[in-house]
Amino acid sequence: MSPSNLPPPPPLAPRTRRGALALPGIRNIGMAQPLDWLARGARDMRRGGWLSLLHGLVPAAFGGLLVLLARDRFWLLAGAFSGFLVVAPVLATSLYAISRAIERGEPVNLRLIVNTWTRWQFSRYAARGGYWSMVRFGLLLALAGTGWVLTSAALITLLAPEPVNSPLDFLRHIVLAPGHYVFELWLTMGGLMAAPIFASSVIAMPLLLDRRVDVLQAVLTSWQAVLTNPLPLVLWAALIMVLTLLGLGTLLLGLVVVLPLLGHASWHAYRDLVDASALPERLPPEGAA
């Protein structure tokens, strides 16, 4: 089909008469629902097989390389690994696609992964509400992650009572240092930066993948989900943090399982929290599926 004969794009989500963005409905969920997301995520990970585990193996290998290259600059490692949590929702995009395919009874294969990461390039209508929305959101998260890496590095370098060059130095001079509050300050600043990022991204990437919305709609919907269900999503944030720390604490080997588990579970979080039935689907471009 030639470009001139392509059908018009499906409409974006409607706006109200005052010009405000019309957001999808948000469902109320139970306090224990995040545990169900993990259970369903584990089921999808088993069905995704090696393709799911690959999403954990590659970041774990990259983390190992980072440790090898920056083993004497722990201030950089601390910021880099915590910054990784910021951009993780973007890296999990193809895990959302796997879960969606399983949900729809569609085949899960390498072509699905490749198309998820490349087909936005061929979207004629990518300028508004298209695949570039996902790219723009990813860039915003990457900027936020870079900002935290620089902030973390500056805090540890400038305020630590002794040079921090290893995990043991971090434990001794930052976490357990008597009379100093660098660790508390580091945690507080990290929390202040992480909370709005979590609220902006908890369901934004799955929504951008699944429906033709723009970045602002996705972010506002994500905030609305958090404000509607604050306690369950606080639990969800805590589970993400604990499982990620377990993955890091097992010499990064646990990340091979933890990252795909959280990615698949995040898809089910989106499906339970958001009623997106009134929004147009984001269909693959002609010939790209």
Coordinates of C-alpha atoms in Angstrom, one line a residue, residues 3-280:
P3 CA 1.7 6.2 1.4
S4 CA -0.9 8.2 -0.5
N5 CA -3.4 5.3 -0.2
L6 CA -2.9 4.8 3.5
P7 CA -6.1 5.2 5.6
P8 CA -6.4 8.1 7.9
P9 CA -5.1 7.6 11.4
P10 CA -7.5 6.6 14.2
P11 CA -8.4 9.6 16.3
L12 CA -6.6 10.5 19.5
A13 CA -8.4 10.5 22.7
P14 CA -11.1 13.2 22.7
R15 CA -10.8 16.5 24.6
T16 CA -13.4 18.2 26.6
R17 CA -15.2 21.3 25.4
R18 CA -12.8 23.4 27.4
G19 CA -9.8 21.9 25.8
A20 CA -8.8 19.7 28.7
L21 CA -7.4 16.3 27.9
A22 CA -10.0 13.5 28.3
L23 CA -8.3 10.8 30.4
P24 CA -9.4 7.2 30.7
G25 CA -11.2 5.9 33.7
I26 CA -9.3 4.7 36.8
R27 CA -10.5 1.7 38.7
N28 CA -10.2 1.3 42.5
I29 CA -8.2 -1.8 43.5
G30 CA -7.7 -3.7 46.7
M31 CA -4.6 -3.3 49.0
A32 CA -3.3 -6.8 48.1
Q33 CA -3.7 -6.4 44.3
P34 CA 0.1 -5.8 43.7
L35 CA 0.7 -9.3 45.0
D36 CA -1.7 -10.6 42.3
W37 CA 0.3 -8.6 39.7
L38 CA 3.4 -10.4 40.7
A39 CA 1.7 -13.8 40.5
R40 CA 0.4 -13.0 37.0
G41 CA 3.7 -11.6 36.0
A42 CA 5.4 -14.8 37.0
R43 CA 2.9 -16.7 34.8
D44 CA 3.7 -14.5 31.8
M45 CA 7.4 -14.9 32.5
R46 CA 7.1 -18.7 32.3
R47 CA 5.1 -18.4 29.1
G48 CA 7.6 -15.9 27.6
G49 CA 10.5 -18.3 28.3
W50 CA 13.9 -17.2 27.2
L51 CA 12.6 -14.0 25.5
S52 CA 11.4 -12.8 28.9
L53 CA 14.6 -13.8 30.7
L54 CA 16.7 -12.1 28.0
H55 CA 15.3 -8.8 29.3
G56 CA 16.9 -9.5 32.7
L57 CA 20.1 -11.1 31.4
V58 CA 21.1 -8.1 29.2
P59 CA 20.7 -5.4 32.0
A60 CA 22.4 -7.8 34.5
A61 CA 25.4 -8.2 32.1
F62 CA 25.5 -4.5 31.5
G63 CA 25.5 -3.9 35.3
G64 CA 28.4 -6.4 35.7
L65 CA 30.3 -4.5 33.0
L66 CA 29.6 -1.3 34.8
V67 CA 30.9 -2.7 38.1
L68 CA 34.0 -3.9 36.4
L69 CA 34.7 -0.6 34.8
A70 CA 33.8 1.6 37.8
R71 CA 34.7 -0.6 40.7
D72 CA 36.9 2.2 42.2
R73 CA 34.3 4.9 41.8
F74 CA 31.5 3.6 44.0
W75 CA 29.9 7.0 44.1
L76 CA 29.2 6.6 40.4
L77 CA 27.9 3.1 40.8
A78 CA 25.5 4.1 43.5
G79 CA 24.0 6.8 41.3
A80 CA 24.0 4.6 38.2
F81 CA 22.2 1.7 39.7
S82 CA 19.6 3.9 41.3
G83 CA 19.2 5.9 38.1
F84 CA 18.6 2.6 36.3
L85 CA 15.4 2.3 38.4
V86 CA 14.2 5.5 36.8
V87 CA 14.5 4.4 33.2
A88 CA 13.4 0.7 33.9
P89 CA 9.8 1.3 32.7
V90 CA 11.1 2.2 29.2
L91 CA 13.5 -0.8 29.1
A92 CA 10.5 -3.1 29.9
T93 CA 8.5 -2.0 26.9
S94 CA 8.8 -5.2 25.0
L95 CA 7.9 -7.2 28.2
Y96 CA 4.6 -5.3 28.1
A97 CA 4.2 -6.3 24.5
I98 CA 4.8 -10.0 25.4
S99 CA 2.2 -9.8 28.1
R100 CA -0.3 -8.1 25.7
A101 CA 0.4 -10.8 23.1
I102 CA -0.2 -13.6 25.7
E103 CA -3.4 -11.9 26.8
R104 CA -4.6 -11.7 23.2
G105 CA -3.5 -15.3 22.3
E106 CA -1.0 -13.9 19.8
P107 CA 2.4 -15.5 19.1
V108 CA 5.3 -14.6 21.3
N109 CA 8.5 -14.6 19.3
L110 CA 11.6 -12.6 18.5
R111 CA 9.8 -10.7 15.7
L112 CA 7.4 -9.3 18.3
I113 CA 10.4 -7.9 20.3
V114 CA 12.0 -6.4 17.2
N115 CA 8.8 -4.8 16.0
T116 CA 8.1 -3.3 19.4
W117 CA 11.4 -1.5 19.4
T118 CA 11.6 -0.5 15.7
R119 CA 8.1 -0.1 14.2
W120 CA 7.6 3.4 15.4
Q121 CA 10.1 4.4 12.8
F122 CA 7.6 3.5 10.0
S123 CA 4.6 5.1 11.5
R124 CA 3.2 7.7 9.2
Y125 CA 1.4 9.3 12.0
A126 CA 4.2 9.3 14.6
A127 CA 4.3 13.0 15.0
R128 CA 1.3 13.2 17.3
G129 CA 0.3 10.4 19.7
G130 CA 2.4 7.9 17.7
Y131 CA 5.5 5.8 18.6
W132 CA 7.5 9.0 19.0
S133 CA 5.5 9.5 22.2
M134 CA 7.2 6.5 23.7
V135 CA 10.6 7.8 22.6
R136 CA 10.0 11.2 24.0
F137 CA 8.9 9.8 27.3
G138 CA 11.9 7.5 27.4
L139 CA 14.2 10.5 26.8
L140 CA 12.5 12.4 29.7
L141 CA 13.1 9.5 32.0
A142 CA 16.7 9.2 30.8
L143 CA 17.2 12.9 31.6
A144 CA 15.7 12.3 35.1
G145 CA 18.0 9.3 35.6
T146 CA 21.1 11.3 34.5
G147 CA 20.1 14.1 36.9
W148 CA 19.9 11.7 39.8
V149 CA 23.3 10.1 38.9
L150 CA 25.0 13.5 38.9
T151 CA 23.2 14.5 42.1
S152 CA 24.1 11.3 43.9
A153 CA 27.7 11.5 42.8
A154 CA 28.0 15.1 44.0
L155 CA 26.4 14.3 47.4
I156 CA 28.6 11.3 48.1
T157 CA 31.8 13.0 46.8
L158 CA 31.4 16.3 48.5
L159 CA 29.8 15.3 51.8
A160 CA 31.3 11.9 52.6
P161 CA 33.7 12.2 55.6
E162 CA 36.1 9.9 53.8
P163 CA 36.7 8.9 50.2
V164 CA 34.2 6.3 49.0
N165 CA 35.7 3.9 46.5
S166 CA 34.0 0.6 47.2
P167 CA 30.8 -0.9 48.6
L168 CA 32.5 -1.4 52.0
D169 CA 33.6 2.3 52.0
F170 CA 29.9 3.2 51.3
L171 CA 28.7 1.1 54.2
R172 CA 31.4 2.4 56.6
H173 CA 31.6 6.1 55.7
I174 CA 28.0 6.7 54.5
V175 CA 25.6 4.3 56.0
L176 CA 27.2 3.7 59.4
A177 CA 29.3 6.9 59.9
P178 CA 28.5 8.2 63.4
G179 CA 27.6 11.9 63.7
H180 CA 27.0 12.2 59.9
Y181 CA 23.7 12.3 58.0
V182 CA 24.9 11.9 54.5
F183 CA 23.0 8.6 54.1
E184 CA 19.8 10.0 55.4
L185 CA 20.2 13.0 53.0
W186 CA 21.0 10.7 50.1
L187 CA 17.9 8.6 50.8
T188 CA 15.7 11.7 51.2
M189 CA 16.8 13.3 48.0
G190 CA 16.5 10.0 46.2
G191 CA 12.9 9.6 47.5
L192 CA 12.0 13.2 46.6
M193 CA 13.2 12.6 43.0
A194 CA 11.8 9.1 42.8
A195 CA 8.3 9.7 44.0
P196 CA 7.1 12.0 41.2
I197 CA 8.9 9.9 38.6
F198 CA 7.2 6.8 39.9
A199 CA 3.8 8.6 39.9
S200 CA 4.5 9.7 36.3
S201 CA 5.6 6.4 35.0
V202 CA 3.8 3.6 36.9
I203 CA 1.4 2.9 34.1
A204 CA 2.5 5.5 31.4
M205 CA 4.6 3.2 29.2
P206 CA 2.1 0.3 29.0
L207 CA -0.6 2.9 28.2
L208 CA 1.6 4.5 25.5
L209 CA 2.3 1.1 24.0
D210 CA -1.3 0.0 24.1
R211 CA -3.3 3.1 23.1
R212 CA -2.9 6.1 20.8
V213 CA -2.3 8.8 23.5
D214 CA 0.4 11.4 23.9
V215 CA 2.9 11.7 26.7
L216 CA 0.9 14.3 28.7
Q217 CA -2.2 12.0 28.6
A218 CA -0.2 9.0 29.8
V219 CA 1.6 10.9 32.6
L220 CA -1.7 12.5 33.8
T221 CA -3.4 9.1 33.8
S222 CA -0.5 7.7 35.8
W223 CA -0.8 10.4 38.4
Q224 CA -4.6 9.9 38.5
A225 CA -4.0 6.1 39.2
V226 CA -1.7 6.9 42.1
L227 CA -4.0 9.5 43.6
T228 CA -7.0 7.2 43.3
N229 CA -5.1 4.2 44.8
P230 CA -2.3 5.7 47.0
L231 CA -1.9 2.8 49.5
P232 CA -1.8 -0.1 47.0
L233 CA 0.6 1.8 44.8
V234 CA 2.8 2.6 47.8
L235 CA 2.9 -1.1 48.4
W236 CA 3.7 -1.7 44.7
A237 CA 6.6 0.8 44.8
A238 CA 7.9 -0.9 48.0
L239 CA 7.8 -4.3 46.3
I240 CA 9.6 -3.0 43.3
M241 CA 12.3 -1.5 45.5
V242 CA 12.7 -4.7 47.7
L243 CA 12.8 -7.1 44.7
T244 CA 15.3 -4.9 42.9
L245 CA 17.5 -4.7 45.9
L246 CA 17.4 -8.5 46.2
G247 CA 18.4 -8.7 42.6
L248 CA 21.3 -6.3 43.1
G249 CA 22.3 -8.1 46.3
T250 CA 22.8 -11.4 44.6
L251 CA 25.7 -10.1 42.6
L252 CA 23.2 -9.0 40.0
L253 CA 22.2 -12.6 39.1
G254 CA 18.8 -12.1 40.7
L255 CA 18.0 -9.3 38.2
V256 CA 17.8 -12.0 35.4
V257 CA 14.5 -13.0 37.0
V258 CA 13.4 -9.9 38.9
L259 CA 13.4 -7.5 35.9
P260 CA 11.2 -9.6 33.6
L261 CA 8.9 -10.4 36.6
L262 CA 8.4 -6.7 37.4
G263 CA 8.0 -5.8 33.7
H264 CA 5.2 -8.4 33.2
A265 CA 3.6 -7.5 36.5
S266 CA 3.5 -3.8 35.5
W267 CA 1.4 -4.7 32.4
H268 CA -1.2 -6.3 34.7
A269 CA -1.0 -3.2 37.0
Y270 CA -1.9 -1.1 33.9
R271 CA -4.7 -3.4 32.9
D272 CA -6.2 -3.5 36.4
L273 CA -5.9 0.3 37.1
V274 CA -6.9 1.8 33.7
D275 CA -10.1 1.4 31.8
A276 CA -8.7 2.3 28.3
S277 CA -11.6 0.8 26.3
A278 CA -12.7 4.3 25.1
L279 CA -9.2 5.1 23.7
P280 CA -8.2 4.0 20.1

